[in-house]
Coordinates of N, CA and C in Angstrom, one line a residue:
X342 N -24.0 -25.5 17.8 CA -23.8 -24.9 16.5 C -24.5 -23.6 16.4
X343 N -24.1 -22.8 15.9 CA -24.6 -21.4 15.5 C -25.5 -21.5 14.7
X344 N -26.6 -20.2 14.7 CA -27.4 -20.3 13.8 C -27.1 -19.9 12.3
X345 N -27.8 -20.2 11.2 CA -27.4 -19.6 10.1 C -27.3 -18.4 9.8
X346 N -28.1 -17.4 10.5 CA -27.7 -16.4 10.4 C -26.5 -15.2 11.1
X347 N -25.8 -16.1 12.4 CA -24.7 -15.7 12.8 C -23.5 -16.6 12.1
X348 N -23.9 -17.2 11.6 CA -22.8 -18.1 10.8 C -22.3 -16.7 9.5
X349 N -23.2 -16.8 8.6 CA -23.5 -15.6 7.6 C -23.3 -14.3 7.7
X350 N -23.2 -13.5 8.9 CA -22.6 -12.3 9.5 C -20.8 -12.4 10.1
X351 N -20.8 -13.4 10.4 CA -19.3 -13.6 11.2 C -18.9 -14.2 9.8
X352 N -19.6 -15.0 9.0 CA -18.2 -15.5 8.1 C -18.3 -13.6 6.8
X353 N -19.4 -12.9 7.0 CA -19.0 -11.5 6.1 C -17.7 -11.0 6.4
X354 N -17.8 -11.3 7.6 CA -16.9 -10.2 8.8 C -16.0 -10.7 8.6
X355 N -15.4 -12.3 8.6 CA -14.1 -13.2 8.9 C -13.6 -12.4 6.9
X356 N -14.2 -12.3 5.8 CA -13.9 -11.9 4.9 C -13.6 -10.5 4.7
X357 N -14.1 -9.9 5.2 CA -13.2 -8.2 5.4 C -12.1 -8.3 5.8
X358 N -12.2 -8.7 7.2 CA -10.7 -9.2 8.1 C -9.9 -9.3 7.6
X359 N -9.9 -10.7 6.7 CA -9.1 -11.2 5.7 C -8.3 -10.5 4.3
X360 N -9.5 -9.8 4.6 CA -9.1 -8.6 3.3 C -8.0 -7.5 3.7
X361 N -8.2 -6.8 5.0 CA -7.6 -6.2 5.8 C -6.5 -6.9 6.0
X362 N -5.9 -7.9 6.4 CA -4.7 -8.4 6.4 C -4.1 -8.4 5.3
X363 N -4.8 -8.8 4.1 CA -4.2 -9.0 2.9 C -3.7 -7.8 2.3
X364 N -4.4 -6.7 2.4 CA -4.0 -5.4 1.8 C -2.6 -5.1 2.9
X365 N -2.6 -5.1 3.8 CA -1.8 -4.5 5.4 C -0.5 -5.2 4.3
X366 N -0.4 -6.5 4.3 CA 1.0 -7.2 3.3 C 0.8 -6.4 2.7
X367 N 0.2 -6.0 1.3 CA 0.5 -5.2 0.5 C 1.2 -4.1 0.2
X368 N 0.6 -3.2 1.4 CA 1.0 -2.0 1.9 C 2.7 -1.9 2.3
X369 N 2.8 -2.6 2.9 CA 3.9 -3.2 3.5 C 4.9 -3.6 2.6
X370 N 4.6 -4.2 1.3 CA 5.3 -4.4 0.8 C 5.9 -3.9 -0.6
X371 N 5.0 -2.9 -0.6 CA 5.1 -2.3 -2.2 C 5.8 -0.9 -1.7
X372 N 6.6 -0.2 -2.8 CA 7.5 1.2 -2.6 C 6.7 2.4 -3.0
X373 N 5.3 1.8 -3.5 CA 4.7 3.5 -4.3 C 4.4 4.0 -3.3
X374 N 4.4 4.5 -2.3 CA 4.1 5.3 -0.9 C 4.2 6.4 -1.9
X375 N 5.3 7.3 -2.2 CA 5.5 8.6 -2.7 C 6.2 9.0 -3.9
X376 N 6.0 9.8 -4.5 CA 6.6 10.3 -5.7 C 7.1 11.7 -5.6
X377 N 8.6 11.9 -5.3 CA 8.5 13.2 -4.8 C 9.9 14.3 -5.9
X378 N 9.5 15.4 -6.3 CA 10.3 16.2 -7.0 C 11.3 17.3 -6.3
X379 N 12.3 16.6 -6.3 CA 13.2 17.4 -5.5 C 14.2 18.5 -6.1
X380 N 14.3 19.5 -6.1 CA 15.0 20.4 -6.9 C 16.0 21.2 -6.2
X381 N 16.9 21.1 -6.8 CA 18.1 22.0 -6.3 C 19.3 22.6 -7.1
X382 N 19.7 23.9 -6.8 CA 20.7 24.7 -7.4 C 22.0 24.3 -7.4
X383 N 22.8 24.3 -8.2 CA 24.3 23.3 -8.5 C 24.9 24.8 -9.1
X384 N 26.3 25.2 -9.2 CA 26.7 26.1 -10.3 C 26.3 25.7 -11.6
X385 N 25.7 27.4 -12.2 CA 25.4 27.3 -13.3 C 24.4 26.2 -13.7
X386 N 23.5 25.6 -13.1 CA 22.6 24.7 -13.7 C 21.7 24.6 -12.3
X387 N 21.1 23.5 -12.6 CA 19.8 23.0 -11.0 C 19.6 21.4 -11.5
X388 N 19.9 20.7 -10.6 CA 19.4 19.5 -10.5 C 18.3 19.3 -9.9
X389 N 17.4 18.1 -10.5 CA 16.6 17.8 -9.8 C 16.2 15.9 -9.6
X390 N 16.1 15.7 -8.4 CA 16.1 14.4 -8.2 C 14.8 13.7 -8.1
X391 N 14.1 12.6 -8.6 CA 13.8 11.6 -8.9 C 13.3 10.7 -8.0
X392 N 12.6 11.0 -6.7 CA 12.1 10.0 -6.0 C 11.3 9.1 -6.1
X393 N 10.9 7.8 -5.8 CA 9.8 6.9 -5.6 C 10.2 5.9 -4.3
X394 N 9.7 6.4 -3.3 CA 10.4 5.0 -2.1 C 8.8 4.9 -1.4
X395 N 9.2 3.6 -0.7 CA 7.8 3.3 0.5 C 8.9 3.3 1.9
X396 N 8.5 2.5 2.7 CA 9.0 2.6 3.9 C 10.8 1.8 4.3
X397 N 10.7 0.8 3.5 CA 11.6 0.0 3.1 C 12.9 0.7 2.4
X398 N 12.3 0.6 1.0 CA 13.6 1.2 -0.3 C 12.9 1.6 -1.4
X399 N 13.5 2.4 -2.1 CA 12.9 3.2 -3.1 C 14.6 3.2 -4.2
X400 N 13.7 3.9 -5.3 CA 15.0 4.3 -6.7 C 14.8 5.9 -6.7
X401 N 16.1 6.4 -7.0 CA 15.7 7.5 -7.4 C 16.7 8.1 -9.0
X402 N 16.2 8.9 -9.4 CA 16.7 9.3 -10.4 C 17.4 10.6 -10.5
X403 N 18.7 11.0 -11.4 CA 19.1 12.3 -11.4 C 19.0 13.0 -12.4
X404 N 18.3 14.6 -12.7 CA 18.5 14.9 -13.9 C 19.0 16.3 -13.8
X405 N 19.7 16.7 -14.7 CA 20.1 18.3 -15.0 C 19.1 18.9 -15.4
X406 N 19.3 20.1 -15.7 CA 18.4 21.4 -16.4 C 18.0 21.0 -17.3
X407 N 18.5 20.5 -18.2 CA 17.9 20.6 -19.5 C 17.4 19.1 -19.8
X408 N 17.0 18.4 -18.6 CA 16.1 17.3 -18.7 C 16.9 16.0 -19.1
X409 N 18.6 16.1 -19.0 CA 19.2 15.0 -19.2 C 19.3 14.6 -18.0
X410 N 19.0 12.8 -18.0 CA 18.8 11.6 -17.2 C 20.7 11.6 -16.7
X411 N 21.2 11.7 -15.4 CA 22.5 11.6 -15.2 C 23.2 10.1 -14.8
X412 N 21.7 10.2 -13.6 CA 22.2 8.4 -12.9 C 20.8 8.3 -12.7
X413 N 20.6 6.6 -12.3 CA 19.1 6.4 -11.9 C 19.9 5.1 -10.7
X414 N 19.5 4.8 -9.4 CA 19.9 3.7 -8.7 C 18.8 3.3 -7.6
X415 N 19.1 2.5 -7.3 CA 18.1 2.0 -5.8 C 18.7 2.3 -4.4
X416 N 18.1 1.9 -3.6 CA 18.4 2.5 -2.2 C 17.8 2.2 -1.2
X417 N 18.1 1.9 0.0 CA 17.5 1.4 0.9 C 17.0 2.5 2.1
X418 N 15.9 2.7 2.4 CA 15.4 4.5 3.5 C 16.2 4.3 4.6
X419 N 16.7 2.9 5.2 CA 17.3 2.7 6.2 C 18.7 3.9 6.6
X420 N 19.3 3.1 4.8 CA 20.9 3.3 5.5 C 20.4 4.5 4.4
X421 N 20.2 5.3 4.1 CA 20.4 6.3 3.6 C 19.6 7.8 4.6
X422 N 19.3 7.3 6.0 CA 18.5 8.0 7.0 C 20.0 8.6 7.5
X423 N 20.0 10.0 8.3 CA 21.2 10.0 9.0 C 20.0 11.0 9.7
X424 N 19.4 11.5 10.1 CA 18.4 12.3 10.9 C 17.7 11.5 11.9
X425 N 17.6 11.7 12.9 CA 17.4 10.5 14.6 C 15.8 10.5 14.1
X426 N 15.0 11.8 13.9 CA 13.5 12.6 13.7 C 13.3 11.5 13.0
X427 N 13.5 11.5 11.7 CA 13.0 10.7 10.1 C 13.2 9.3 10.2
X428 N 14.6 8.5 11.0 CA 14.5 7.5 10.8 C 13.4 6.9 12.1
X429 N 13.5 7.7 13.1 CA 12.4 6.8 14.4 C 11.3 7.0 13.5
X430 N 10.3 7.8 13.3 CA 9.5 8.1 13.0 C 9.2 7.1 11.7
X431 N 10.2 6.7 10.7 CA 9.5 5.8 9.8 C 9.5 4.3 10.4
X432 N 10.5 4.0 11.5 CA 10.3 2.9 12.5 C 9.0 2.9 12.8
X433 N 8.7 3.8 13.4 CA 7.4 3.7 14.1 C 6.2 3.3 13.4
X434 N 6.3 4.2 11.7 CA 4.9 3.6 10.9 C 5.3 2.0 11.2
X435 N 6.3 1.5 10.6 CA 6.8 0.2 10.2 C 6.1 -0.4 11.2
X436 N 6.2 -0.3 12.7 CA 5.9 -0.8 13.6 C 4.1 -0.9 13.7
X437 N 3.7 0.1 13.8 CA 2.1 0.1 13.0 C 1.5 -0.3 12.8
X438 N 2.3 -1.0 11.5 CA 1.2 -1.3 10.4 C 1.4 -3.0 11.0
X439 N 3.2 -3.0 11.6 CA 3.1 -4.8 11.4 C 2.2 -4.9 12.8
X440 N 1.8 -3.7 13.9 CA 1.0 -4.1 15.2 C -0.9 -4.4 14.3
X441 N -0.9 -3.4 13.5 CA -2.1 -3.6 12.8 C -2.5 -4.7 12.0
X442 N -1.3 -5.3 11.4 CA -1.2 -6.6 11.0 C -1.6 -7.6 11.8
X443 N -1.1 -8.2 13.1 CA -1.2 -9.0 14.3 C -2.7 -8.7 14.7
X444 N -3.7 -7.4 15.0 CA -4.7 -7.3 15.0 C -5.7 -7.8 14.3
X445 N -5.6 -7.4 12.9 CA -6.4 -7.7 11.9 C -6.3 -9.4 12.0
X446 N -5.3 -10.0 12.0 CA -4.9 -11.5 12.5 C -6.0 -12.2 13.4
X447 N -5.8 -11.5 14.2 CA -6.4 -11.3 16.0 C -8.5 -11.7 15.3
X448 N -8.4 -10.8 14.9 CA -9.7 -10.1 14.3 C -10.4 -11.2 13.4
X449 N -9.8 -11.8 12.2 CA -10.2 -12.8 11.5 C -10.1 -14.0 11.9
X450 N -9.5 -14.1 13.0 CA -9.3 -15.7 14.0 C -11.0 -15.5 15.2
X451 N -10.8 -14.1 15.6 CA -12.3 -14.3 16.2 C -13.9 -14.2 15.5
X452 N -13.5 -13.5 14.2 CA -14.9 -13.9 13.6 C -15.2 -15.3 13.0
X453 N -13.7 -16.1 12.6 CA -13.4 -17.4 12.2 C -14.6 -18.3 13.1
X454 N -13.7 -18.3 14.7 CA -14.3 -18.7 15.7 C -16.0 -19.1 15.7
X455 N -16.6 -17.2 15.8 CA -17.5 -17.4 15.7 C -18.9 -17.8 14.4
X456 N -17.9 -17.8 13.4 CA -19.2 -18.2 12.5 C -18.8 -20.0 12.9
X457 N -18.2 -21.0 13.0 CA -18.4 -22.4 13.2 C -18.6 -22.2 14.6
X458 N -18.8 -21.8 16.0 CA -19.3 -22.3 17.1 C -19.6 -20.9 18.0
X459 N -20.2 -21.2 19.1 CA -20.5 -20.6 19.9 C -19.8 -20.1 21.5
X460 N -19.0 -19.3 21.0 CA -17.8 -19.4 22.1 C -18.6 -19.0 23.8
X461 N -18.6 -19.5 24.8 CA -18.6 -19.1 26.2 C -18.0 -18.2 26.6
X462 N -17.0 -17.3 26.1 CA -16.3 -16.4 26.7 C -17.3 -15.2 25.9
X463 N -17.5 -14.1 27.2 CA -17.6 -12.8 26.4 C -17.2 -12.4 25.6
X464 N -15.6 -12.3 25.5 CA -14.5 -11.2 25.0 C -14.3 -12.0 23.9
X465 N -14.7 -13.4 23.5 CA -14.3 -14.2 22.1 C -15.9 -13.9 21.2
X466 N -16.6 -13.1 21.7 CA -17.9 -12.9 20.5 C -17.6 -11.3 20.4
X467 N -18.7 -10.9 20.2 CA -18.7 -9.6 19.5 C -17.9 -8.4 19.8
X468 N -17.6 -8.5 21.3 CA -17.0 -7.8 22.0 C -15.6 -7.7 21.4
X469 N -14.9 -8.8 21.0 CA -13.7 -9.0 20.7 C -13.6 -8.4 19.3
X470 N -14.3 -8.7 18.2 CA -14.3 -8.5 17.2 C -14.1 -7.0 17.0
X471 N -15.0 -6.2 18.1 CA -15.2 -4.6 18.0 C -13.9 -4.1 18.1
X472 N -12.9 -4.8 19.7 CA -12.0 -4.4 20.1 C -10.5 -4.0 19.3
X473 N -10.6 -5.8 18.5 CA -9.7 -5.9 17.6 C -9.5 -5.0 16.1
X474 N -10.8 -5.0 15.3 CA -10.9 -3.7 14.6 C -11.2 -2.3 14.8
X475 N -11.2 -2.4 16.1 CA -10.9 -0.9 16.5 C -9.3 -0.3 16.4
X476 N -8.9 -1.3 17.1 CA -7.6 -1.2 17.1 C -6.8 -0.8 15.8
X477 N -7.1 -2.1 15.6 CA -6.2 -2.1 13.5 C -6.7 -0.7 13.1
X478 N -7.7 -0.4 13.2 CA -7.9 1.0 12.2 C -7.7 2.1 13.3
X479 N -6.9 2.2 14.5 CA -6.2 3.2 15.4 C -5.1 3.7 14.4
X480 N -4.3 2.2 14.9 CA -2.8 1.7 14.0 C -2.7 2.4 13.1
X481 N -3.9 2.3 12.0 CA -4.1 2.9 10.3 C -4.0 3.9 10.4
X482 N -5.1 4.4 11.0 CA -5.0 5.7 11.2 C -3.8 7.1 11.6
X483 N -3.0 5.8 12.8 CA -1.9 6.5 13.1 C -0.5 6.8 11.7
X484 N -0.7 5.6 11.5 CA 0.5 5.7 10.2 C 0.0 6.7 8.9
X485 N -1.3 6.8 9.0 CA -1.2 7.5 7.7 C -1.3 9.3 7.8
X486 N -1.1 9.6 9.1 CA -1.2 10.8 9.9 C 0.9 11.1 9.9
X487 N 1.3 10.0 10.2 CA 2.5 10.1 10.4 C 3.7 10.6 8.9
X488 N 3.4 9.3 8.6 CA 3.9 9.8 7.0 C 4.0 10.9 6.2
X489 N 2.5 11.6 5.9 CA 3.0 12.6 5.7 C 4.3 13.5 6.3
X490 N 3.3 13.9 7.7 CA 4.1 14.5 9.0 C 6.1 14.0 8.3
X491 N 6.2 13.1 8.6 CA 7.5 12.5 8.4 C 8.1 13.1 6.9
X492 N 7.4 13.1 6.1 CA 7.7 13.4 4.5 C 7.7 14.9 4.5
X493 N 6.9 15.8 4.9 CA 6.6 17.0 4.8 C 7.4 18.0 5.9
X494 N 6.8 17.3 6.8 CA 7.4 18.2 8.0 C 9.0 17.8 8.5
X495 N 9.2 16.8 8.6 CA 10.7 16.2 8.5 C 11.4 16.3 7.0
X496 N 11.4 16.6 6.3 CA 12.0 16.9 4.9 C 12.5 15.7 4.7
X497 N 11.5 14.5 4.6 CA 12.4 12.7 4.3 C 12.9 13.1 3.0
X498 N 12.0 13.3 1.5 CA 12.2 13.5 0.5 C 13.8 13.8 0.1
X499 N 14.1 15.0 1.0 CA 15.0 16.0 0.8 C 16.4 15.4 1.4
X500 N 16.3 14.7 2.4 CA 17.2 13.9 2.8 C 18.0 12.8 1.7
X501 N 16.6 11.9 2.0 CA 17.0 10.7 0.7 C 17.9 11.0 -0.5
X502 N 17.0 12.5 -1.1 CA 18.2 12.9 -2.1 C 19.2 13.3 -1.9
X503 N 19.6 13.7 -1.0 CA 21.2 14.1 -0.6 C 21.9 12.5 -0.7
X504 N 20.9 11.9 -0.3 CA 21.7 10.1 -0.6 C 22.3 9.3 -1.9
X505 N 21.3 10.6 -2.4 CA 21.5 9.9 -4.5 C 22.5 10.6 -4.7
X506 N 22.4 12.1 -4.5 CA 23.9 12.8 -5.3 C 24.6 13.4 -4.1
X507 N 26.0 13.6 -3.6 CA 27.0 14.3 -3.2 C 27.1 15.7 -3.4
X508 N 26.5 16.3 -4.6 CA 27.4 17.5 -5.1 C 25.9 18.4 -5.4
X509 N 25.0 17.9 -4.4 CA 24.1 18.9 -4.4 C 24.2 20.2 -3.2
X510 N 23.7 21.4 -3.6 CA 24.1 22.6 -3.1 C 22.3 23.2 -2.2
X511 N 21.6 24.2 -2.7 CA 20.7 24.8 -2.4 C 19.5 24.2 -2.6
X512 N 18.7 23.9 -1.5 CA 17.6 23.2 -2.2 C 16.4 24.6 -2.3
X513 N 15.9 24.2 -3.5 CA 14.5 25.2 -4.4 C 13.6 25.1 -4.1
X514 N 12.9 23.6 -4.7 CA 11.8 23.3 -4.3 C 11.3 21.5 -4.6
X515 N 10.2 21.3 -3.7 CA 9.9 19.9 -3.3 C 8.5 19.7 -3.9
X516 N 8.0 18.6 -4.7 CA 6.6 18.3 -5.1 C 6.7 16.8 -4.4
X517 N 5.4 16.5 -3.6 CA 5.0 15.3 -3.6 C 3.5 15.4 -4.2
X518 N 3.6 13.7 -4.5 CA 2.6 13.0 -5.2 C 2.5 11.4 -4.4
X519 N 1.4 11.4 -3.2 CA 1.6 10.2 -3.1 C 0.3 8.7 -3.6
X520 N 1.6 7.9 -3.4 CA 0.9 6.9 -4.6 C 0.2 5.9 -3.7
X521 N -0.3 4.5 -4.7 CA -1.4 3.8 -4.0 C -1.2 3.1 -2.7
X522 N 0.4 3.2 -2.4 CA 0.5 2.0 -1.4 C 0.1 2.9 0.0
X523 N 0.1 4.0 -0.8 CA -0.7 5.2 0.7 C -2.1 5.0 1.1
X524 N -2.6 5.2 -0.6 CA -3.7 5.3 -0.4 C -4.2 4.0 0.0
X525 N -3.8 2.8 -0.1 CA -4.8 1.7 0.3 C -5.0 1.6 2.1
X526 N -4.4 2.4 2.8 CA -4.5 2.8 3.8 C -6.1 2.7 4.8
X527 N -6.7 3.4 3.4 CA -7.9 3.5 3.4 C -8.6 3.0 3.2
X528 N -8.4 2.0 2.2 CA -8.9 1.0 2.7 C -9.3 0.0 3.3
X529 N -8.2 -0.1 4.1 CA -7.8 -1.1 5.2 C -9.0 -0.4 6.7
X530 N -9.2 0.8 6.4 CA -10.3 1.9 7.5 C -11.3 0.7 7.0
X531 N -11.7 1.6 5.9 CA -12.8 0.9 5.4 C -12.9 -0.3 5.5
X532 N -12.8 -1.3 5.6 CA -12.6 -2.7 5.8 C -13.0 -2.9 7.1
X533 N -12.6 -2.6 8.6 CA -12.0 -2.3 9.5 C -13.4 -1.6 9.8
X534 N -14.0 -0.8 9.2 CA -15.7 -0.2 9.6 C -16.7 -1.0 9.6
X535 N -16.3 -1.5 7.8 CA -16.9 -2.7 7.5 C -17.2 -3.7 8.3
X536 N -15.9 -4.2 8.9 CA -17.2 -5.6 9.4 C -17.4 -5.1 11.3
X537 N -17.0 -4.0 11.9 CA -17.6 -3.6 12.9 C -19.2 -3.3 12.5
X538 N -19.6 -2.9 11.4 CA -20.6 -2.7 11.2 C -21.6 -3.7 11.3
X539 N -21.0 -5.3 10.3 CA -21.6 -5.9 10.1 C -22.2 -7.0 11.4
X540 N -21.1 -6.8 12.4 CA -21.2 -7.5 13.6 C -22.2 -6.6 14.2
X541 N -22.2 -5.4 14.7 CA -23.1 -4.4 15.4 C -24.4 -4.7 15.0
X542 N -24.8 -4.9 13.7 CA -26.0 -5.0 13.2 C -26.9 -6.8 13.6
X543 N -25.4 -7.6 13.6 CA -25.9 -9.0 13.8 C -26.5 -8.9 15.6
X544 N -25.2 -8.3 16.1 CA -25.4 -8.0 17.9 C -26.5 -7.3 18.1
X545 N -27.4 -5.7 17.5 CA -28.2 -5.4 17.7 C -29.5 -6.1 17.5
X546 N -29.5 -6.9 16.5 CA -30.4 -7.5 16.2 C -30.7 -9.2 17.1
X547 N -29.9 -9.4 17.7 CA -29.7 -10.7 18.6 C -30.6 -10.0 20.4
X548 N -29.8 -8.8 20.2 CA -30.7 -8.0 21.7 C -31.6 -7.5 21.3
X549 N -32.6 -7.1 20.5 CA -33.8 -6.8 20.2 C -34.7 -8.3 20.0
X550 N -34.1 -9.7 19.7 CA -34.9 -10.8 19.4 C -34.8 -11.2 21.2
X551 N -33.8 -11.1 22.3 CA -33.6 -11.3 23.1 C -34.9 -10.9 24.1
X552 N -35.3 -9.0 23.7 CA -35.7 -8.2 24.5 C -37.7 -8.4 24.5
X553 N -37.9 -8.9 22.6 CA -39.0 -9.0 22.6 C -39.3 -10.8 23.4
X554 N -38.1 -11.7 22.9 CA -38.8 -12.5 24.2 C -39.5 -12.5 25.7
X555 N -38.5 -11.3 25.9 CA -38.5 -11.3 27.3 C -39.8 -10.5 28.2
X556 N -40.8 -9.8 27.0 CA -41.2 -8.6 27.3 C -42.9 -9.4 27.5
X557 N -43.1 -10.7 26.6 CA -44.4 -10.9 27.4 C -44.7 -11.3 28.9
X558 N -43.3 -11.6 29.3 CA -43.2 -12.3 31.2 C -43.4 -10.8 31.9
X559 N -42.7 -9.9 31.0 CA -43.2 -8.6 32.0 C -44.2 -7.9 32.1
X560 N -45.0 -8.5 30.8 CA -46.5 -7.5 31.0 C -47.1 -8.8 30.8
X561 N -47.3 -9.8 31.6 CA -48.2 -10.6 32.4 C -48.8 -9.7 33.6
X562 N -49.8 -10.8 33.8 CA -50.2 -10.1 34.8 C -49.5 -10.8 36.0
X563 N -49.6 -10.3 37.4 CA -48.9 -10.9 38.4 C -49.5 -11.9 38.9
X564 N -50.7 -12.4 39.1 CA -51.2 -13.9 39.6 C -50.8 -14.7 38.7
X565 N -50.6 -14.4 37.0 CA -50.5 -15.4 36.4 C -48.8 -15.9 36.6
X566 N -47.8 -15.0 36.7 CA -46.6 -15.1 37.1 C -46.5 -15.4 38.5
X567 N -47.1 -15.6 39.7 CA -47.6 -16.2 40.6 C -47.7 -17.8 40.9
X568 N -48.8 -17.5 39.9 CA -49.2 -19.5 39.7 C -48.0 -20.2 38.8

C-alpha cells in the first residue's frame, strides 16, 4: 500500500486530470470559440454578418445598414468550408483536442493507479504522469496557436459568411472577439502544470528522503563498513 502522503499527492494530481478532461468535453462541445463582425459592401448599402461558431457549428446573423435584422440561421463549419487550408486545418484542432483528450484519460488513469498502489513499472509512476501531461498541454497548446492562425490568417470568418448570404459583394472589414470555449484552453495548461507540479514536488521530495538515508553508510567510517 502507498503511503499517505503519496496517496494525497497522486489523488491531488488524479483531480486536476480529471478536471482537464472535463473541461477538454467542454471545449469541444460548446460553439462560443468566436464572435466575429463581418462587413461587406452590397449596392447602395453594406451588410454585415453575424458570426458565433466553435469548431463544429455556429448561427449567424444578417443585418443591413441601417441595423435591420434580415435572416438569422444555424450552420454546420463542415459543409459550409469549401477552402482545402480552413477545412484541414480546423480537422486538425478537432483532432487535438480529441488526442489531448485520450491523454489527459491516459493521465488520470495513472495518477488513479498510483494514489491506491505501488506500481513496479517505471513508466506507470511519476515518469508517466509527467509524460502524459506534457503531452495534453503540447496538444493545447497546439490548437490554440492554430485557431487563430485558421480564423485570422485563413479568413474562416469571411468564408462562413459567404455561407449565410449569396448576394454578398466586397468585403470591408472583419472584428473578432473570441469567447470562453477558447479561453478555457488555458485552463486546461494550467491544470496540465498543475499536477506536473504537484507530482515533481512529491518525486523531489521521495529522492531527497531516499538520499539522506543513504548518506550515513557513506560517511561511515570504513572498518566500520568492513565489519
Amino acid at each position: 500500500m502507498p503511503s499517505r502522503k503519496k496517496t494525497t499527492m497522486f489523488a491531488s494530481a488524479f483531480c486536476t486530470c480529471v478536471s482537464s478532461f472535463v473541461v477538454i468535453c467542454a471545449v469541444l462541445a460548446t460553439q462560443q470559440w468566436v464572435s466575429s463582425e463581418v462587413r461587406f459592401a452590397r449596392t447602395n448599402t453594406s451588410v454585415t454578418i453575424s458570426l458565433q461558431y466553435g469548431l463544429f457549428g455556429g448561427t449567424c446573423e444578417q443585418f443591413v445598414e441601417a441595423g435591420l435584422q434580415v435572416s438569422s440561421q444555424t450552420f454546420q463549419v463542415a459543409d459550409s468550408l469549401s477552402s482545402t487550408k480552413t477545412k484541414s486545418t480546423n480537422d486538425a484542432i478537432i483532432v487535438l483536442l480529441v488526442l489531448s483528450l485520450l491523454t489527459s484519460l491516459l493521465s488520470s488513469g495513472f495518477t488513479c493507479t498510483n494514489a491506491v498502489s505501488n506500481p513496479y513499472q517505471t513508466f506507470l509512476g511519476p515518469i508517466g504522469v509527467y509524460t502524459w501531461n506534457s503531452t495534453c498541454a503540447i496538444f493545447i497548446l497546439i490548437a490554440m496557436i492554430l485557431f487563430p492562425v485558421n480564423t485570422e490568417a485563413n479568413s474562416l470568418s469571411e468564408e462562413l459568411a459567404h455561407g449565410c448570404s449569396t448576394s454578398l459583394q466586397t468585403h470591408l472589414q472583419t472584428v473578432h472577439n473570441y469567447g470562453y470555449s477558447y479561453w478555457l484552453m488555458l485552463l486546461i495548461l494550467l491544470l496540465n502544470i498543475a499536477s506536473i507540479i504537484i507530482i515533481y514536488f512529491y518525486d523531489h521530495a521521495r529522492y531527497s528522503k531516499k538520499k539522506e538515508q543513504e548518506r550515513p553508510i557513506e560517511n561511515a567510517p570504513k572498518d566500520v563498513i568492513l565489519f
